[in-house]
PDB file of C-alpha atoms in Angstrom:
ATOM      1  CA  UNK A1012      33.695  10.526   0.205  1.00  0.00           C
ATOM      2  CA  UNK A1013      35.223  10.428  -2.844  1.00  0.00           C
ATOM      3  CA  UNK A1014      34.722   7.433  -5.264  1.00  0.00           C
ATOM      4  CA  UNK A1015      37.542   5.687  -7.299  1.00  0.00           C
ATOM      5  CA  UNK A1016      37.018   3.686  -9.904  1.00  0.00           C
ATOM      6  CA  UNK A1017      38.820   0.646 -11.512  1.00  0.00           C
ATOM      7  CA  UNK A1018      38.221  -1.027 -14.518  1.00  0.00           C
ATOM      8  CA  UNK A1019      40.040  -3.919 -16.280  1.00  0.00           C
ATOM      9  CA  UNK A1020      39.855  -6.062 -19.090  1.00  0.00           C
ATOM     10  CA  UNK A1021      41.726  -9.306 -19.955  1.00  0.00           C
ATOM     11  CA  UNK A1022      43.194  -9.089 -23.676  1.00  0.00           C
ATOM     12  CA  UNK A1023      43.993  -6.086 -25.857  1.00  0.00           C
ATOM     13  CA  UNK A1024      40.867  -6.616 -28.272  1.00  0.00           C
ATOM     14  CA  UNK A1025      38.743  -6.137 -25.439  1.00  0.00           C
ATOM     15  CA  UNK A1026      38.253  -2.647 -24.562  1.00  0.00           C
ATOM     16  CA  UNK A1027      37.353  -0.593 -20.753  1.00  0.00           C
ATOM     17  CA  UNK A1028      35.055   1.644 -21.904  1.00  0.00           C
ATOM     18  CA  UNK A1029      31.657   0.308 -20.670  1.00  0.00           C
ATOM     19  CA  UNK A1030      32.819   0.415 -17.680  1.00  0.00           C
ATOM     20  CA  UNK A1031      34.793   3.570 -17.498  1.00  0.00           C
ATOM     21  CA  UNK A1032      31.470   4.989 -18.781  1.00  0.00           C
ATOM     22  CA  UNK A1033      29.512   3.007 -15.619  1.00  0.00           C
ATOM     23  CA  UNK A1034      31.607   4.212 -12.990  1.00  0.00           C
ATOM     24  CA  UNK A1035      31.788   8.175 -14.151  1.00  0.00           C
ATOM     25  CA  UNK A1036      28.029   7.681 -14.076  1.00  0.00           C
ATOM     26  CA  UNK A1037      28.517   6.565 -10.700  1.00  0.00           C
ATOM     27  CA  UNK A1038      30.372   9.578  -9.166  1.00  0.00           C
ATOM     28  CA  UNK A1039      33.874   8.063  -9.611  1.00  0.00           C
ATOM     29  CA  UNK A1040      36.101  10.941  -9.322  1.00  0.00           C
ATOM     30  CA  UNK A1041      39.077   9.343 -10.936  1.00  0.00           C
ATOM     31  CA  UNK A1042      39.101   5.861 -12.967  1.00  0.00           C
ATOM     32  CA  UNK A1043      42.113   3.834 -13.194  1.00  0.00           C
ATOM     33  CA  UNK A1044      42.075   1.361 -16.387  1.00  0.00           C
ATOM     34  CA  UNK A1045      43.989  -1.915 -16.780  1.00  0.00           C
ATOM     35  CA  UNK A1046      44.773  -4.952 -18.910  1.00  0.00           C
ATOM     36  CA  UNK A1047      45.782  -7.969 -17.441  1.00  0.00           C
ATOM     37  CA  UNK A1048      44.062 -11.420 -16.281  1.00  0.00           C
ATOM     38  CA  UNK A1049      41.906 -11.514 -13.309  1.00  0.00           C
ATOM     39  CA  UNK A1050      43.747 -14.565 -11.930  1.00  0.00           C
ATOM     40  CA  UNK A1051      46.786 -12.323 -11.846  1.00  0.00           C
ATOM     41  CA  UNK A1052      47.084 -10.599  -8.316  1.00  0.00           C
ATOM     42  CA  UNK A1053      50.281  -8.855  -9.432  1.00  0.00           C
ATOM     43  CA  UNK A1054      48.462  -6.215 -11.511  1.00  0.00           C
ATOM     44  CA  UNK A1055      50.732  -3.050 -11.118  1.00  0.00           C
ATOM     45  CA  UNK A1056      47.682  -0.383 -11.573  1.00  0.00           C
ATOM     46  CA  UNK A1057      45.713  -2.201  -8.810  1.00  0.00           C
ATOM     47  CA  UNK A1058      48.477  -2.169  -6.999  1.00  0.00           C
ATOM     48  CA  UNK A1059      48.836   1.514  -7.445  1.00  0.00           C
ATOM     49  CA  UNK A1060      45.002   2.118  -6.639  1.00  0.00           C
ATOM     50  CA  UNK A1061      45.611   0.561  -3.041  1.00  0.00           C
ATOM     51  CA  UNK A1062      48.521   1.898  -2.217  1.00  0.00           C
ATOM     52  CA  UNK A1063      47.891   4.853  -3.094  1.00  0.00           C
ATOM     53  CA  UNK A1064      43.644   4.676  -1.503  1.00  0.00           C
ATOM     54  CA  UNK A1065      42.834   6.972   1.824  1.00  0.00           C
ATOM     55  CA  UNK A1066      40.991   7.265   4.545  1.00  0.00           C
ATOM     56  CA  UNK A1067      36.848   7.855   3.679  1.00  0.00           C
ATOM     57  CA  UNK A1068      37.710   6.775  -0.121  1.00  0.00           C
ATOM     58  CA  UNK A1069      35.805   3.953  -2.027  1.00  0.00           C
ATOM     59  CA  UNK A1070      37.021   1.394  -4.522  1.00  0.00           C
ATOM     60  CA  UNK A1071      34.346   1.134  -6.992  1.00  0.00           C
ATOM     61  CA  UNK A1072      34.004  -1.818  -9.807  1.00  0.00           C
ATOM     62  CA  UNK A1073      31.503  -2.664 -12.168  1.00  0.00           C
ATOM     63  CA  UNK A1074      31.323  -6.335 -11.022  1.00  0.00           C
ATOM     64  CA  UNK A1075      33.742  -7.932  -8.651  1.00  0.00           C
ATOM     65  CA  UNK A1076      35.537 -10.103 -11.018  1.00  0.00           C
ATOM     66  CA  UNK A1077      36.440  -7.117 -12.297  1.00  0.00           C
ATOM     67  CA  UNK A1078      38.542  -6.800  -9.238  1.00  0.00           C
ATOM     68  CA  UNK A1079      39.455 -10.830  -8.228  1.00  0.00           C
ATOM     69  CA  UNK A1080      38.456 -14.018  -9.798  1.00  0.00           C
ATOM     70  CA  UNK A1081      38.960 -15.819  -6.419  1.00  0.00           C
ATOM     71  CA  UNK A1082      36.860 -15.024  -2.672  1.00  0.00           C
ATOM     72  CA  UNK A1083      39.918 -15.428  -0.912  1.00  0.00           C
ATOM     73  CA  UNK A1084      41.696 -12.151  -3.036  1.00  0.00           C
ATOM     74  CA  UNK A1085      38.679 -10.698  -3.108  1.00  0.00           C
ATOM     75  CA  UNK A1086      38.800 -10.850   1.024  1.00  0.00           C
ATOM     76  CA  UNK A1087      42.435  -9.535   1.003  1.00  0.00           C
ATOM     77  CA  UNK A1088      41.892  -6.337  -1.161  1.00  0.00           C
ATOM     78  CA  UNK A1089      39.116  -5.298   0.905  1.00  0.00           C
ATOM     79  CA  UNK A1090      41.062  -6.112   3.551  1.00  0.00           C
ATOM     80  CA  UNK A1091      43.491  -4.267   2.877  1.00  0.00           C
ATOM     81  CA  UNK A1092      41.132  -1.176   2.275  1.00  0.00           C
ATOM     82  CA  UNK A1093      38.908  -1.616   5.836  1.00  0.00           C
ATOM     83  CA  UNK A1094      43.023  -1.156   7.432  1.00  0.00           C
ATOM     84  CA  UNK A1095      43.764   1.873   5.647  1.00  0.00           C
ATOM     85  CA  UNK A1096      40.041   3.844   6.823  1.00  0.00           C
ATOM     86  CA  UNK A1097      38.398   3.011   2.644  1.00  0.00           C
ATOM     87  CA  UNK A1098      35.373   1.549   1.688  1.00  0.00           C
ATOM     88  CA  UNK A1099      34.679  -1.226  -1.698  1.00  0.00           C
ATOM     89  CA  UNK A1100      31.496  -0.961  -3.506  1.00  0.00           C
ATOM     90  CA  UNK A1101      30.475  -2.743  -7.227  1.00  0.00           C
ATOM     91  CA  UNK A1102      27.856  -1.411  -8.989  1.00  0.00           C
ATOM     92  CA  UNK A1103      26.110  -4.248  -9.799  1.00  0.00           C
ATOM     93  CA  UNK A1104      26.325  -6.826  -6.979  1.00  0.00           C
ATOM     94  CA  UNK A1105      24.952  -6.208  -3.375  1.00  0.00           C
ATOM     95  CA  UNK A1106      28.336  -4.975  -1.799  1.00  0.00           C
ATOM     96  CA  UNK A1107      29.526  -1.989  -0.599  1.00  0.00           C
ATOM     97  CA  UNK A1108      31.521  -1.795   2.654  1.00  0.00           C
ATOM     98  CA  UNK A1109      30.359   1.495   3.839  1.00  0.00           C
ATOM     99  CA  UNK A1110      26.562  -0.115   3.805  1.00  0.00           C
ATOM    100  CA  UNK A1111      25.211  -2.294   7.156  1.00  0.00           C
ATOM    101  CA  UNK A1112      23.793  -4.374   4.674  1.00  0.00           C
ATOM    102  CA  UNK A1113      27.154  -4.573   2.625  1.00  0.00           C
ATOM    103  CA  UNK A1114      29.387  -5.512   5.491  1.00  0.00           C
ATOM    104  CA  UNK A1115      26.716  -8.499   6.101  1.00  0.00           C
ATOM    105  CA  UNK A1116      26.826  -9.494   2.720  1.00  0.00           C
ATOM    106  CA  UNK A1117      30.957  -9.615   3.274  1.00  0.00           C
ATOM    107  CA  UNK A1118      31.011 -11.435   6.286  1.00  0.00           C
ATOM    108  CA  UNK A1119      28.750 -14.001   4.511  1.00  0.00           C
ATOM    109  CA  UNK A1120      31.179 -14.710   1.960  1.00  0.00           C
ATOM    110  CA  UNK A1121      33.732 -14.986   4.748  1.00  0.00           C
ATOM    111  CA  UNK A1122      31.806 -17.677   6.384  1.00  0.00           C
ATOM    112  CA  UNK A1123      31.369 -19.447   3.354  1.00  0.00           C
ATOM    113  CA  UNK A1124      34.783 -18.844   2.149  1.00  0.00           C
ATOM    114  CA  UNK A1125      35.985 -20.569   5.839  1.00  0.00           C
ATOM    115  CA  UNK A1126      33.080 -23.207   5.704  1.00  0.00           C
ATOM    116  CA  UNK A1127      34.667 -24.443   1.691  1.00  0.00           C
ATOM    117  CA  UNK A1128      38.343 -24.780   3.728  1.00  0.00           C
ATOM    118  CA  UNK A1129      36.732 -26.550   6.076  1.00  0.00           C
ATOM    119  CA  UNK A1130      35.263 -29.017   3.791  1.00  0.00           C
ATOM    120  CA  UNK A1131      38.148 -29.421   1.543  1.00  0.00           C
ATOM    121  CA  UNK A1132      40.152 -30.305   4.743  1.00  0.00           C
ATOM    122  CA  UNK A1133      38.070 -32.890   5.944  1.00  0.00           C
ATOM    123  CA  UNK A1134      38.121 -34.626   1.946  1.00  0.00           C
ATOM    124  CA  UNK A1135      41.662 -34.567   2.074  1.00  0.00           C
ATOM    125  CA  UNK A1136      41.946 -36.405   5.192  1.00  0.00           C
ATOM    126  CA  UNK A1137      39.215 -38.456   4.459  1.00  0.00           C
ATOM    127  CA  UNK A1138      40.953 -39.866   1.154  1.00  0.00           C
ATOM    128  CA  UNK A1139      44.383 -39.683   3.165  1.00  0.00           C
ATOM    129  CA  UNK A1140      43.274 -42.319   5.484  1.00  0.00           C
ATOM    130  CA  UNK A1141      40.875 -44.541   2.969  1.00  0.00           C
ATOM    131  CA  UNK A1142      44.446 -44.886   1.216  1.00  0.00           C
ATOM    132  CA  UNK A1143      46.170 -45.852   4.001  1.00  0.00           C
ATOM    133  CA  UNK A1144      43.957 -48.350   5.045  1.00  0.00           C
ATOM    134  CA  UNK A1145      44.321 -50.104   1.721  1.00  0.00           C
ATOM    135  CA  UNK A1146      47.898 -50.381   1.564  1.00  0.00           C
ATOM    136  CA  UNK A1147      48.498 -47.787  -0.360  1.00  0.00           C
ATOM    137  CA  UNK A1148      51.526 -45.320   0.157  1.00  0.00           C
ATOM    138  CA  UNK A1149      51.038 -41.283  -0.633  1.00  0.00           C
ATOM    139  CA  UNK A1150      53.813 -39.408  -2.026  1.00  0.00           C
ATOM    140  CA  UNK A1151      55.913 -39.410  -5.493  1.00  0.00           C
ATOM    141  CA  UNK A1152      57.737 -42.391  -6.171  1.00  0.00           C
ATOM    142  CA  UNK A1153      60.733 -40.559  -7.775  1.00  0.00           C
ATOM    143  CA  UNK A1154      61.318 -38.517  -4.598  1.00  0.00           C
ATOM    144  CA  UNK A1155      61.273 -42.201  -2.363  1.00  0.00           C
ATOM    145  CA  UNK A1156      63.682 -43.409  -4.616  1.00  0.00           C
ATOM    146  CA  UNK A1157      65.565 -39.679  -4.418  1.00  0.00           C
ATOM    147  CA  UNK A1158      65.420 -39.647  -8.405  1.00  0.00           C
ATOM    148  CA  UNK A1159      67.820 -36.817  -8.875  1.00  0.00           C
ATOM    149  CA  UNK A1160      65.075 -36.015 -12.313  1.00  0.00           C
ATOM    150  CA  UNK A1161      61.947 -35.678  -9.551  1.00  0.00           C
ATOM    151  CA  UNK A1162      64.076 -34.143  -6.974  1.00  0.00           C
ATOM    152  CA  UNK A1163      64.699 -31.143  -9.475  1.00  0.00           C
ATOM    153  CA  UNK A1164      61.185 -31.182 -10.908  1.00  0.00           C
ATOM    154  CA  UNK A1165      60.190 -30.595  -7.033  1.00  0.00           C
ATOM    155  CA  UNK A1166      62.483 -27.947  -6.242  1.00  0.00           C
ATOM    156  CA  UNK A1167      61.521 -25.875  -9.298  1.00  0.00           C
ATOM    157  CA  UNK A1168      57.904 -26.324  -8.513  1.00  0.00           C
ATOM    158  CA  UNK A1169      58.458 -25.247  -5.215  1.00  0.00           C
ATOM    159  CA  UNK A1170      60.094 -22.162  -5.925  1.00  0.00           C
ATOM    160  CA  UNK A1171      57.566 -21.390  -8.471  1.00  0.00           C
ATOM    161  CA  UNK A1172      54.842 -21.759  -6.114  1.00  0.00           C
ATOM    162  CA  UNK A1173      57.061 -19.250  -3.872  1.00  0.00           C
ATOM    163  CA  UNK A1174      57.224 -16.566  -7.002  1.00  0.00           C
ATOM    164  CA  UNK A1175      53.237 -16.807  -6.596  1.00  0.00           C
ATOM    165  CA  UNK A1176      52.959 -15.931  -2.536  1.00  0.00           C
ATOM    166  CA  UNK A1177      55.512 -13.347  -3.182  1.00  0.00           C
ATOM    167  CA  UNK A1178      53.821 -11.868  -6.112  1.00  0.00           C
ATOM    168  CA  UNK A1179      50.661 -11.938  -4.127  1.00  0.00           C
ATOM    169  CA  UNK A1180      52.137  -9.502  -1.712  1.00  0.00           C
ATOM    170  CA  UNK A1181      54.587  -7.442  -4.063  1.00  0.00           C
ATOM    171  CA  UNK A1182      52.336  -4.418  -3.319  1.00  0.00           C
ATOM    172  CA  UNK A1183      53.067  -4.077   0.259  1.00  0.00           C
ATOM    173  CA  UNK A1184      56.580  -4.286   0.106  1.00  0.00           C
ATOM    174  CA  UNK A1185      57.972  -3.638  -3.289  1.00  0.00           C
ATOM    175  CA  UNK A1186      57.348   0.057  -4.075  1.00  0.00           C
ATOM    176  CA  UNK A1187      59.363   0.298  -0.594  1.00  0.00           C
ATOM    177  CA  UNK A1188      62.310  -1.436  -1.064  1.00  0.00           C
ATOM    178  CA  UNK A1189      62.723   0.023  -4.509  1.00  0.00           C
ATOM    179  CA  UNK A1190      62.237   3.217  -3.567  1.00  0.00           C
ATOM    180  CA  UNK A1191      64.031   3.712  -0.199  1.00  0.00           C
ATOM    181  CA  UNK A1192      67.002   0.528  -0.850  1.00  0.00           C
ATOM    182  CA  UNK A1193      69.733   1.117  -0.142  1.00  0.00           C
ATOM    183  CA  UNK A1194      69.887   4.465   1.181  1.00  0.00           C
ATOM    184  CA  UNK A1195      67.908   3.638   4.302  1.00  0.00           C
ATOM    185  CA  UNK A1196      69.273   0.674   6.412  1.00  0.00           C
ATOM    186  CA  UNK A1197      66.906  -2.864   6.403  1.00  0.00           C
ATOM    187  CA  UNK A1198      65.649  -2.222   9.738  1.00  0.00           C
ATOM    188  CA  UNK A1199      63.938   1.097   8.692  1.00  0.00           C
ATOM    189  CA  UNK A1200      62.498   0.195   5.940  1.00  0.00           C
ATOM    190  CA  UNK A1201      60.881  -2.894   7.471  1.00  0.00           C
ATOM    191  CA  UNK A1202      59.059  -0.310   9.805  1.00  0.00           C
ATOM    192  CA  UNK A1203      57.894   1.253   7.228  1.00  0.00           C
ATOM    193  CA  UNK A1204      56.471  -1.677   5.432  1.00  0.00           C
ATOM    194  CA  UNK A1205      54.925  -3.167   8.076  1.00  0.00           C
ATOM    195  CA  UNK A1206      53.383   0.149  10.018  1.00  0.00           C
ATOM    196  CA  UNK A1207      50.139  -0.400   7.584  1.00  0.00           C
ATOM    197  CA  UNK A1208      49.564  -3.738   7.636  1.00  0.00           C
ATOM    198  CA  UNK A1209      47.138  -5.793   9.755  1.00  0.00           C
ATOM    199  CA  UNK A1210      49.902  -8.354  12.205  1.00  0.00           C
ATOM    200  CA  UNK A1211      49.208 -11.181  10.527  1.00  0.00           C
ATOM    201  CA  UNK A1212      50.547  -9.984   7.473  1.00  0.00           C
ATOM    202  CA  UNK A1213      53.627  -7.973   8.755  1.00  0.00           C
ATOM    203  CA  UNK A1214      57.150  -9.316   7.600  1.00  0.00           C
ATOM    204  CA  UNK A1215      60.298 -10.209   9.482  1.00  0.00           C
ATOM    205  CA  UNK A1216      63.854  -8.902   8.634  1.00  0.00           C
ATOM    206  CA  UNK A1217      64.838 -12.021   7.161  1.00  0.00           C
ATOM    207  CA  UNK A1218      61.254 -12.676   5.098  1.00  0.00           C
ATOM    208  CA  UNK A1219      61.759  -9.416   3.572  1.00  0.00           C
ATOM    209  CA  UNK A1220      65.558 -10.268   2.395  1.00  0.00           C
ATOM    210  CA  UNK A1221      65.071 -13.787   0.620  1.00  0.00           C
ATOM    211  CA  UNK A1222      61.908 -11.868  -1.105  1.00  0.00           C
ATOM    212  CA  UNK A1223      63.938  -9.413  -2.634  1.00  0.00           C
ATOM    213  CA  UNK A1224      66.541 -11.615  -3.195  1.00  0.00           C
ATOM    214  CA  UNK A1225      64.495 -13.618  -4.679  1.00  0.00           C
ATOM    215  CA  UNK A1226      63.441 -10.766  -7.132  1.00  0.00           C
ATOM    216  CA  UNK A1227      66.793  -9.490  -7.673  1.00  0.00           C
ATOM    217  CA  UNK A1228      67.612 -13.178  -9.010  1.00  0.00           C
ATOM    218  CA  UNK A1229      64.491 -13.231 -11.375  1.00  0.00           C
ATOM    219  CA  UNK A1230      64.998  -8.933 -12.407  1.00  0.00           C
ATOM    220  CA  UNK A1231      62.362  -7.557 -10.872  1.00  0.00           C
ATOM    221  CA  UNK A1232      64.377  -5.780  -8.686  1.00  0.00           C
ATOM    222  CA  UNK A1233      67.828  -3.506  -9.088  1.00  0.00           C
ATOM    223  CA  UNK A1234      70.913  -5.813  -7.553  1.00  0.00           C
ATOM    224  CA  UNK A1235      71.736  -2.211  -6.228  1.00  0.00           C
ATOM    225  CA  UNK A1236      68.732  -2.555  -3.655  1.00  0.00           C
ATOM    226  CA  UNK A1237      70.943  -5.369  -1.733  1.00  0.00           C
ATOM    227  CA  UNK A1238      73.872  -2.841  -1.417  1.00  0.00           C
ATOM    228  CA  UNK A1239      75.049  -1.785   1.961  1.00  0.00           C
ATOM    229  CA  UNK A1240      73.258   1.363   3.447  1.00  0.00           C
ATOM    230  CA  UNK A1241      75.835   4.539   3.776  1.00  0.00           C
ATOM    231  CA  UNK A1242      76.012   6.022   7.344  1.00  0.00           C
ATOM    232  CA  UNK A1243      73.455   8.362   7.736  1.00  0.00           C
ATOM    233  CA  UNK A1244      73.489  10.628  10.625  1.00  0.00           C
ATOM    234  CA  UNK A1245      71.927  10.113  13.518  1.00  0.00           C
ATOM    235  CA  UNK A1246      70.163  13.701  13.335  1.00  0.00           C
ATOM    236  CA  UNK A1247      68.712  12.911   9.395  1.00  0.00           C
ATOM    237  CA  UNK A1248      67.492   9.252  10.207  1.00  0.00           C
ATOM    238  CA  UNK A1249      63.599  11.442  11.334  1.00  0.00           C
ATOM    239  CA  UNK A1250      63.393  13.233   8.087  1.00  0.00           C
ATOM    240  CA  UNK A1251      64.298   9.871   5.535  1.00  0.00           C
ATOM    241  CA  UNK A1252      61.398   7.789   7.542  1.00  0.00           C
ATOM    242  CA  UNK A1253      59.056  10.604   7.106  1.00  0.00           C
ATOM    243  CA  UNK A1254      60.006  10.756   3.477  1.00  0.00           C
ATOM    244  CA  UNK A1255      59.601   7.523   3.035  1.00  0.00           C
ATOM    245  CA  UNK A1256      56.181   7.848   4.585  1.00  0.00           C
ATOM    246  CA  UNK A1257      55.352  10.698   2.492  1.00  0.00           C
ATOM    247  CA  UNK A1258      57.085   9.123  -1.025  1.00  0.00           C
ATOM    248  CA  UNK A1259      54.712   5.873  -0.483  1.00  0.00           C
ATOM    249  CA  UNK A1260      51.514   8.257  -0.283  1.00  0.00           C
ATOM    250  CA  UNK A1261      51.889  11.574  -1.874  1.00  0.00           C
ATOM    251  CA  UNK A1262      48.293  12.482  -0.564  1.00  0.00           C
ATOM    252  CA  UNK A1263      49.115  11.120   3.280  1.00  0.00           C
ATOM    253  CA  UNK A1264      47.518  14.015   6.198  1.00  0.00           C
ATOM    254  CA  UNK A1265      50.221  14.880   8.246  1.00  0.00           C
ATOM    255  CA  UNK A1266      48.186  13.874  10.994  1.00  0.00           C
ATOM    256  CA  UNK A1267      48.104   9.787   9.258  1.00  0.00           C
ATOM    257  CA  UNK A1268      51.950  10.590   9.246  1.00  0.00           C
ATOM    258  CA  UNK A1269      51.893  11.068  12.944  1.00  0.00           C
ATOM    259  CA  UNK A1270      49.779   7.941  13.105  1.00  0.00           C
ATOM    260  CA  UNK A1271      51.951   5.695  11.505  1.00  0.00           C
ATOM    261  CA  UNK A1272      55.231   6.891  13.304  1.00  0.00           C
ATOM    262  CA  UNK A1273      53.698   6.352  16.373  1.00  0.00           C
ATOM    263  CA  UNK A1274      52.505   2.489  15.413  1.00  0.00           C
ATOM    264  CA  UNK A1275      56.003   2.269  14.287  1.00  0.00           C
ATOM    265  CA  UNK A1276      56.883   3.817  18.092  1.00  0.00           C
ATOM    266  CA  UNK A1277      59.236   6.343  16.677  1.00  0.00           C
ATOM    267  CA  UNK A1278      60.030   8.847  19.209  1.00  0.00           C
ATOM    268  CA  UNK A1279      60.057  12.288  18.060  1.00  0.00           C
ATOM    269  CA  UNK A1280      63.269  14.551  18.290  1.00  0.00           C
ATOM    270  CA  UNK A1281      62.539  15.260  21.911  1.00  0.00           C
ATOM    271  CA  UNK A1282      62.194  11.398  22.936  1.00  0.00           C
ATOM    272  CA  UNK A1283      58.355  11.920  23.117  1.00  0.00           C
ATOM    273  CA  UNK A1284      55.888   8.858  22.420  1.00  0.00           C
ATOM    274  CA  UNK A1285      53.034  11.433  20.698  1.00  0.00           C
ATOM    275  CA  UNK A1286      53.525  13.041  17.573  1.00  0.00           C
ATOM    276  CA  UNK A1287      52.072  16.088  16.605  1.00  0.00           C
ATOM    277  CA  UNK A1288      51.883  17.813  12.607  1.00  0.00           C
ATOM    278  CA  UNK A1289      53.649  20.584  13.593  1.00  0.00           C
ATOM    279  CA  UNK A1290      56.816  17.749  14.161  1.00  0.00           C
ATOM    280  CA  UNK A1291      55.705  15.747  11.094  1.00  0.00           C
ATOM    281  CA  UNK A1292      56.035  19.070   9.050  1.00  0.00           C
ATOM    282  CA  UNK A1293      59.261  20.513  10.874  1.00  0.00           C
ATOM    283  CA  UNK A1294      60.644  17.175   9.697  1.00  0.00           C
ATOM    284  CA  UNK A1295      58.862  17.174   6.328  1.00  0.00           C
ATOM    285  CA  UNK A1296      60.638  20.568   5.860  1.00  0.00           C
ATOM    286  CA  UNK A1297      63.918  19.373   6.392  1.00  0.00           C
ATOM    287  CA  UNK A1298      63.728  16.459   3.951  1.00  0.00           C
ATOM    288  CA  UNK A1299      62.973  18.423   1.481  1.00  0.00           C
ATOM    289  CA  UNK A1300      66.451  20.651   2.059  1.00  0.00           C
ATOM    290  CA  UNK A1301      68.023  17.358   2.324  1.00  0.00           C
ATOM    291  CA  UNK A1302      66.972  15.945  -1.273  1.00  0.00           C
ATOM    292  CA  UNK A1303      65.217  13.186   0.456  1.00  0.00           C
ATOM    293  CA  UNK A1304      61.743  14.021  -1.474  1.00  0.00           C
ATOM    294  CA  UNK A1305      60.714  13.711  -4.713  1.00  0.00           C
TER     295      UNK A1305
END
């Protein structure tokens, strides 16, 4: 099982090698280091780590606000590991995943994590209808009064706030669209997106294109990833989806391959529902002839 580790700090003075030093002591086979604040979720080597994670692998960390700052990211990375087959474990703080007592630890956090919602909820509405009762009308007077000043201040906010969801999530989805846009058509590469990720967190056709608009706008993204997908013919369309499999996870069994094409419900060449590797690497094969590999 083999152990990788990841270690950040938050400013440049500060510097990763305590812990770099804690998790090769630990059996970490690899260590990823990073600067950037915990609050940020959009940490570009993190994101790496978990895209890049397998089956029977474990995320190890120091200390967990080494990884998140907040229980609710927190719940999503390892979330997003327990879907992809990987384990989390930090050194000095009773979880690990791959542990009975771990897992209980984890599904007490959840709990409280739900029970703190919970409460928060009932405030609001508590203080919702003291306020109402006393005369006392919620809301921003500028936006009653359609102050063109507020209005703006609103809109801005509101697409900030919508730069923060979408960086939350820029993992899933952006390494995809940058890599396989536009020379694979929409539909494809929402397939491929979504064919890891729990249902809850899949994306629709049209979700995906205001995100990367959205990027495009702000340059995180190439304008050429909104150009129109060439014709590609119908016999090559097998090949670019299992190169864009393979280009997302270098280290991906062809036998995780013929998982994911059949969550996607590809049909292989012969219209059959079941892959096998023997397909996966006929096609793999072929991509390669084609360019469509790295």
């Amino acid at each position: 099982m083999p152990l990788i580790g990841y270690a950040r700090v938050s400013t440049e003075d500060q510097t990763p090698l305590p812990q770099s030093q804690a998790l090769k002591s630990a059996g970490c086979v690899e260590i990823h280091e990073e600067q950037a604040s915990g609050g940020n979720r959009a940490r570009p080597v993190l994101a790496r780590v978990l895209e890049r994670i397998g089956k029977g692998d474990t995320l190890v960390v120091v200390r967990i606000d080494r990884l998140a700052r907040s229980l609710s990211h927190l719940l999503e990375v390892i979330e997003r590991l327990e879907a992809k087959g990987a384990f989390f474990r930090s050194l000095t703080d009773p979880i690990d995943t791959s542990s009975p007592q771990g897992k209980f630890t984890l599904q007490v956090l959840g709990a409280a994590a739900e029970f703190e919602r919970a409460l928060i909820r009932e405030r609001t509405k508590a203080g919702l209808a003291s306020a109402r009762s006393k005369g006392r009308i919620g809301g921003n007077p500028g936006l009653r009064a359609r102050d063109p000043a507020a209005l703006r201040k609103v809109r801005l906010a509101r697409q900030d706030g919508y730069m923060d969801r979408l960086n939350e999530t820029a993992q899933d989805w952006v390494p995809h669209v940058r890599r396989l846009r536009p020379d694979m058509a929409w539909e494809d590469v929402l397939r491929i997106i979504n064919a890891p990720l729990p249902h809850e967190r899949q994306w629709t056709q049209s979700r995906l294109l205001r995100a990367v608009n959205a990027y495009v706008r702000d340059g995180f993204l190439a304008e050429a990833v909104l150009g129109r997908a060439g014709r590609r013919d119908t016999d090559d369309r097998l090949p670019a989806i299992v190169a864009g499999i393979k280009g997302a996870n270098p280290e991906i069994t062809l036998q995780e391959i013929c998982n994911r094409l059949e969550k996607m419900r590809e049909r292989t060449p012969r219209g059959r529902t079941s892959w096998q590797p023997s397909s996966v690497k006929m096609l793999l094969e072929r991509a390669e002839r084609l360019g469509l590999l790295d």
